[in-house]
Coordinates of C-alpha atoms in Angstrom, one line a residue:
M1 CA -31.7 -16.5 18.8
S2 CA -29.2 -18.8 17.1
M3 CA -28.3 -16.2 14.5
V4 CA -27.7 -13.6 17.3
G5 CA -25.7 -16.0 19.3
N6 CA -23.4 -16.8 16.2
L7 CA -22.9 -13.1 15.6
R8 CA -21.7 -12.6 19.1
K9 CA -19.4 -15.6 19.0
V10 CA -17.8 -14.2 15.9
A11 CA -17.4 -10.8 17.5
N12 CA -15.8 -12.3 20.6
L13 CA -13.3 -14.3 18.6
A14 CA -12.3 -11.2 16.6
R15 CA -11.7 -9.4 19.9
R16 CA -9.7 -12.3 21.4
S17 CA -7.6 -12.5 18.2
R18 CA -6.5 -8.9 18.6
R19 CA -6.1 -8.8 22.3
R20 CA -2.9 -7.4 23.6
V21 CA -1.0 -7.5 26.8
D22 CA -2.6 -5.1 29.4
L23 CA 0.3 -3.2 30.8
S24 CA -1.8 -1.5 33.4
H25 CA -2.8 -4.7 35.2
P26 CA -2.0 -4.3 38.9
A27 CA -0.4 -7.9 39.0
R28 CA 2.1 -6.7 36.4
S29 CA 3.0 -3.5 38.1
P30 CA 6.0 -3.3 40.4
L31 CA 4.7 -0.1 41.9
G32 CA 1.9 -1.6 43.9
S33 CA -1.7 -2.5 43.8
T34 CA -3.0 1.0 43.5
V35 CA -0.5 2.5 41.2
V36 CA -0.8 0.3 38.1
N37 CA 1.7 2.2 35.9
C38 CA 4.0 5.1 36.1
V39 CA 5.9 6.1 33.0
V40 CA 8.0 9.1 31.9
Y41 CA 7.6 10.3 28.2
R42 CA 9.9 12.6 26.5
D43 CA 9.5 13.8 22.9
G44 CA 6.8 11.1 22.5
L45 CA 9.0 8.3 23.5
R46 CA 8.8 6.1 26.6
G47 CA 11.6 6.7 29.1
P48 CA 13.3 4.1 31.3
E49 CA 11.6 2.5 34.2
T50 CA 11.4 4.4 37.5
E51 CA 11.7 3.2 41.0
S52 CA 8.9 5.4 42.3
V53 CA 6.4 8.1 41.4
E54 CA 8.6 10.7 43.1
D55 CA 11.6 9.6 41.0
A56 CA 9.6 9.9 37.8
V57 CA 8.5 13.5 38.8
R58 CA 12.1 14.4 39.6
Q59 CA 13.2 13.1 36.2
V60 CA 10.6 15.3 34.4
R61 CA 11.2 18.5 36.3
K62 CA 14.9 18.2 36.2
R63 CA 14.9 18.0 32.4
R64 CA 11.9 19.9 31.0
G65 CA 10.0 18.8 27.9
G66 CA 8.6 15.5 29.1
F67 CA 5.7 14.4 31.3
V68 CA 4.7 11.7 33.7
W69 CA 1.6 9.5 33.1
L70 CA 0.5 7.9 36.5
G71 CA -2.3 5.3 36.4
L72 CA -4.2 4.5 39.6
H73 CA -7.0 2.0 40.2
E74 CA -9.5 2.7 42.9
P75 CA -7.2 4.4 45.3
G76 CA -8.2 5.2 48.9
E77 CA -7.9 8.5 50.7
A78 CA -4.5 7.6 52.3
E79 CA -3.1 6.3 49.0
I80 CA -3.9 9.3 46.9
A81 CA -3.0 11.9 49.5
G82 CA 0.7 11.6 48.6
V83 CA -0.1 11.8 44.9
A84 CA -2.2 14.9 45.4
E85 CA 0.5 16.7 47.3
L86 CA 3.1 15.7 44.7
F87 CA 1.2 17.0 41.8
G88 CA -0.6 19.8 43.6
L89 CA -4.1 18.5 43.0
H90 CA -7.2 20.3 44.3
P91 CA -8.9 18.7 47.4
L92 CA -12.3 18.8 45.8
A93 CA -11.1 17.1 42.7
V94 CA -9.3 14.5 44.8
E95 CA -12.4 13.8 46.8
D96 CA -14.3 13.2 43.6
A97 CA -11.6 10.8 42.3
V98 CA -11.7 8.8 45.5
H99 CA -15.4 8.4 46.0
A100 CA -16.4 8.2 42.3
H101 CA -20.1 8.1 41.2
Q102 CA -19.6 11.5 39.5
R103 CA -21.3 12.9 36.4
P104 CA -19.1 13.3 33.3
K105 CA -17.6 16.9 33.7
V106 CA -14.7 19.1 33.1
E107 CA -13.3 21.4 35.8
Q108 CA -10.4 23.8 35.9
Y109 CA -8.3 24.2 39.0
G110 CA -5.4 26.6 38.2
D111 CA -3.2 25.0 35.6
V112 CA -4.7 21.5 36.2
L113 CA -7.7 20.2 34.2
F114 CA -9.9 17.6 35.9
A115 CA -12.1 15.5 33.7
V116 CA -14.6 12.7 34.5
F117 CA -15.6 10.1 32.0
K118 CA -18.1 7.3 32.5
T119 CA -16.9 4.0 31.0
V120 CA -19.3 1.4 29.7
T121 CA -19.0 -2.3 28.7
Y122 CA -21.4 -4.7 27.2
V123 CA -22.2 -7.8 29.3
E124 CA -22.3 -10.8 27.1
H125 CA -25.4 -13.1 27.6
A126 CA -26.7 -16.1 25.6
E127 CA -30.2 -15.0 26.0
L128 CA -31.8 -11.7 27.1
T129 CA -34.1 -12.3 30.2
S130 CA -36.0 -10.0 32.6
T131 CA -33.0 -10.1 34.9
S132 CA -30.1 -9.9 32.4
E133 CA -27.4 -7.4 32.9
V134 CA -26.7 -5.7 29.6
V135 CA -24.5 -2.6 30.4
N136 CA -21.9 -2.2 33.1
T137 CA -20.4 1.1 33.9
G138 CA -17.3 2.5 35.6
E139 CA -15.4 5.7 35.7
I140 CA -12.1 7.2 34.6
M141 CA -10.9 10.6 36.2
V142 CA -8.1 12.4 34.4
F143 CA -5.9 15.1 36.0
T144 CA -4.1 16.9 33.3
G145 CA -1.2 19.3 34.2
P146 CA 1.7 20.9 32.5
D147 CA 4.0 18.0 33.0
F148 CA 1.8 15.1 34.2
V149 CA -1.3 13.1 33.6
V150 CA -2.9 11.2 36.5
T151 CA -5.6 8.8 35.6
V152 CA -7.9 7.3 38.3
R153 CA -10.0 4.3 37.1
H154 CA -12.9 2.8 38.9
G155 CA -14.5 -0.5 37.9
R156 CA -13.2 -3.8 36.6
H157 CA -13.3 -2.7 32.9
G158 CA -12.0 0.3 31.0
S159 CA -8.3 -0.7 31.2
L160 CA -6.1 1.9 29.7
G161 CA -3.2 -0.5 28.9
P162 CA -4.1 -1.1 25.3
L163 CA -4.6 2.7 24.9
R164 CA -1.2 3.4 26.3
E165 CA 0.3 0.9 23.8
D166 CA -1.5 2.7 20.9
L167 CA -0.1 6.1 22.0
E168 CA 3.4 4.8 22.4
A169 CA 3.2 3.4 18.7
D170 CA 2.5 7.0 17.6
P171 CA 5.3 9.2 19.0
G172 CA 4.3 12.1 16.9
Q173 CA 0.8 12.3 18.7
L174 CA 2.2 11.5 22.1
A175 CA 4.8 14.4 21.7
H176 CA 2.1 16.9 22.1
G177 CA 2.1 16.0 25.9
P178 CA -0.7 15.5 28.4
S179 CA -3.3 16.9 26.0
A180 CA -2.7 14.0 23.7
V181 CA -3.4 11.5 26.5
L182 CA -6.6 13.4 27.5
H183 CA -7.9 13.3 23.9
A184 CA -6.9 9.6 23.5
I185 CA -8.8 8.7 26.7
A186 CA -11.9 10.7 25.6
D187 CA -11.8 9.1 22.1
H188 CA -11.4 5.7 23.6
V189 CA -14.3 6.2 26.0
V190 CA -16.6 7.4 23.2
D191 CA -15.5 4.5 20.9
D192 CA -16.6 2.1 23.6
Y193 CA -20.0 3.9 23.7
V194 CA -20.4 3.1 20.0
T195 CA -19.5 -0.5 20.4
V196 CA -21.9 -0.9 23.3
A197 CA -24.7 0.8 21.5
D198 CA -24.3 -1.4 18.4
A199 CA -24.4 -4.5 20.7
V200 CA -27.5 -3.2 22.5
Q201 CA -29.2 -2.8 19.1
I202 CA -28.9 -6.5 18.5
D203 CA -30.7 -7.1 21.7
I204 CA -33.5 -4.6 20.8
D205 CA -33.8 -6.1 17.3
Q206 CA -34.2 -9.6 18.8
V207 CA -36.9 -8.3 21.3
E208 CA -38.7 -6.6 18.5
T209 CA -38.7 -9.9 16.5
D210 CA -39.9 -11.9 19.5
V211 CA -42.8 -9.4 20.3
F212 CA -44.2 -9.8 16.7
S213 CA -43.6 -13.5 16.6
P214 CA -46.7 -15.6 17.0
R215 CA -44.8 -18.2 19.1
S216 CA -43.6 -15.7 21.6
P217 CA -44.7 -16.3 25.2
R218 CA -47.1 -13.5 26.2
N219 CA -45.7 -12.9 29.7
A220 CA -42.0 -13.0 29.0
D221 CA -41.7 -10.1 26.6
A222 CA -42.8 -7.3 29.0
G223 CA -40.2 -8.1 31.5
R224 CA -37.5 -8.3 28.9
I225 CA -38.5 -4.9 27.4
Y226 CA -38.5 -3.2 30.8
Q227 CA -35.1 -4.6 31.7
L228 CA -33.7 -3.5 28.4
K229 CA -35.1 0.0 29.0
R230 CA -33.4 0.1 32.5
E231 CA -30.1 -1.0 31.0
L232 CA -30.5 1.6 28.2
L233 CA -31.2 4.2 30.9
E234 CA -27.9 3.4 32.6
L235 CA -26.1 3.7 29.2
K236 CA -27.9 7.1 28.7
R237 CA -26.7 8.4 32.0
A238 CA -23.2 7.7 30.9
V239 CA -23.3 9.1 27.4
V240 CA -25.6 12.1 27.4
P241 CA -24.0 14.3 30.2
L242 CA -20.7 14.0 28.5
A243 CA -21.8 16.3 25.6
R244 CA -21.3 19.6 27.4
P245 CA -17.8 18.8 28.8
L246 CA -16.6 17.7 25.3
D247 CA -18.0 20.9 23.8
R248 CA -16.1 22.9 26.4
L249 CA -12.9 20.9 25.6
A250 CA -13.3 21.6 21.9
T251 CA -14.2 25.3 22.0
E252 CA -13.1 27.1 25.2
P253 CA -9.5 28.2 25.1
R254 CA -7.4 26.5 27.9
G255 CA -3.7 27.1 28.5
C256 CA -3.2 23.5 29.7
L257 CA -4.4 22.1 26.3
D258 CA -2.4 22.0 23.2
K259 CA -4.2 24.1 20.5
E260 CA -3.6 21.5 17.8
I261 CA -5.0 18.6 20.0
Q262 CA -8.0 20.7 21.1
T263 CA -9.4 20.7 17.6
Y264 CA -9.4 16.8 17.8
F265 CA -12.1 17.0 20.5
R266 CA -14.5 18.1 18.0
D267 CA -14.3 14.8 16.1
V268 CA -14.8 13.1 19.5
A269 CA -17.9 15.3 20.1
D270 CA -19.3 14.4 16.7
H271 CA -19.0 10.7 17.6
L272 CA -20.7 11.3 20.9
T273 CA -23.6 13.0 19.1
R274 CA -24.1 10.1 16.9
V275 CA -24.3 7.7 19.9
T276 CA -26.6 10.0 21.7
E277 CA -29.0 10.2 18.8
Q278 CA -28.8 6.4 18.5
I279 CA -29.6 5.9 22.2
N280 CA -32.5 8.3 22.0
A281 CA -33.8 6.4 19.0
F282 CA -33.5 3.1 20.9
D283 CA -35.5 4.5 23.7
A284 CA -38.2 5.7 21.4
L285 CA -38.2 2.3 19.7
L286 CA -38.5 0.4 23.0
D287 CA -41.4 2.5 23.9
S288 CA -43.2 1.6 20.7
I289 CA -42.3 -2.0 21.2
L290 CA -43.8 -2.0 24.7
Q291 CA -47.0 -0.3 23.5
A292 CA -47.3 -2.8 20.7
H293 CA -46.8 -5.7 23.1
L294 CA -49.4 -4.3 25.5
A295 CA -51.8 -3.8 22.7
Q296 CA -51.2 -7.5 21.6
V297 CA -51.9 -8.6 25.2
S298 CA -55.1 -6.5 25.2
V299 CA -56.2 -8.0 21.9
A300 CA -55.4 -11.6 23.2
Q301 CA -57.4 -10.9 26.4
N302 CA -60.4 -9.7 24.3
E303 CA -60.3 -12.8 22.2
D304 CA -60.2 -15.0 25.3
M305 CA -63.2 -13.1 26.8
R306 CA -65.1 -13.6 23.6
K307 CA -64.4 -17.3 23.6
I308 CA -65.5 -17.6 27.2
T309 CA -68.6 -15.7 26.5
A310 CA -69.5 -17.8 23.5
W311 CA -69.0 -21.1 25.4
A312 CA -71.0 -19.7 28.3
A313 CA -73.9 -18.9 25.9
I314 CA -73.7 -22.4 24.4
I315 CA -73.8 -24.1 27.8
A316 CA -76.7 -21.8 28.9
V317 CA -79.1 -23.6 26.5
P318 CA -78.8 -27.2 28.2
T319 CA -78.7 -25.5 31.6
M320 CA -81.9 -23.7 31.0
V321 CA -83.8 -26.7 29.5
C322 CA -82.6 -29.1 32.3
G323 CA -83.2 -26.4 34.9
V324 CA -86.9 -26.0 33.7
Y325 CA -87.5 -29.8 33.5
G326 CA -85.8 -30.3 36.8
M327 CA -88.4 -28.5 38.8
N328 CA -90.6 -31.7 39.0
F329 CA -94.1 -30.2 38.5
D330 CA -96.9 -32.6 37.8
H331 CA -98.4 -30.6 35.0
M332 CA -95.6 -29.8 32.6
P333 CA -95.8 -30.0 28.7
E334 CA -94.7 -33.4 27.4
L335 CA -93.8 -34.6 30.8
H336 CA -95.4 -38.1 30.3
W337 CA -94.8 -38.3 26.5
R338 CA -92.8 -41.5 25.5
F339 CA -90.4 -39.6 23.3
G340 CA -90.1 -36.4 25.4
Y341 CA -86.7 -37.3 26.8
P342 CA -85.0 -38.0 23.4
F343 CA -86.8 -35.0 22.0
A344 CA -85.5 -32.8 24.7
L345 CA -81.9 -34.0 24.0
V346 CA -82.3 -33.4 20.2
V347 CA -83.5 -29.9 20.9
I348 CA -80.6 -29.1 23.2
A349 CA -78.1 -30.5 20.7
T350 CA -79.7 -28.6 17.8
A351 CA -79.7 -25.3 19.6
C352 CA -76.1 -25.8 20.8
F353 CA -75.1 -26.6 17.3
V354 CA -76.8 -23.6 15.7
I355 CA -75.4 -21.2 18.3
H356 CA -71.9 -22.7 17.8
R357 CA -72.1 -22.2 14.1
G358 CA -73.2 -18.6 14.6
F359 CA -70.2 -17.8 16.9
K360 CA -67.8 -19.6 14.7
R361 CA -69.0 -17.5 11.7
N362 CA -68.5 -14.3 13.5
G363 CA -65.0 -15.3 14.8
W364 CA -65.8 -15.7 18.4
L365 CA -64.6 -19.3 18.4

């Protein structure tokens, strides 16, 4: 456990050392608590700050060639209604974006592409228990149009601020327009899958080590394995359904996607396939670990039963002798013999010793 904890501390320090300012944090946004950021991009470069979303849209549509990236965090129906009317978003997609809890998918509404991604994060814990939370999930919905990208995020993690900074540092990629943002979000989400899967593997390795350790508590492992399987199932629900949407983004011709950017989705799909295979392997490994643990418990119970049976057989000898001579009949063998009492004790002790040696030799004790 100490080695695993040290590895996690090193990883945390590494992440903290490269942490950047999150530009999408609501507290840093002058546009309100729901609108976390609204930026105009032209030729891959960030434009001047805008006073409102309407002002940003007017700037883009007045001078063609740019696009608006609007970021929202858990908007309500009233808050997103104006945005939907401004960008012409389909009511069904807007309803999905508000209520969340959607499967990963890609849907086309006219010239607007609506994509849903499940975000995941690894919950740090000093020690895995039967109640530990390992994986936490959220959602990112992306509306991609000819001159806009609207991202709707649900959950406390999955911030797109660092991603925005990375894109702004690469104007050539960002110059491809909304398609570049959609690809960057998909790539960012799948990279998080890889990171979480690698972290879960550490927990699985630790559980496997504990199961086959002779000092492991017999009752604790089953709960930990079952909890880990439940958390792995939550990760699987986020990762596996995304395969078909990514394949559609990479292969199906879409007018709203830049053809050069569309080829990049194949690389994202390859990474997703790797994570999916890794998760399936984890699931199979946990099944094997659980079966091995149950087999160990069964063997231990059989050993306990053998010991109980052996001691019961040893105790049966003095019980039988004492029971016979405790009936108090007048005419019993050696009842009035002077050495009868010590003789009976010697016989009892000898019989118990012989039986004990026999069970010991056979491995019952």
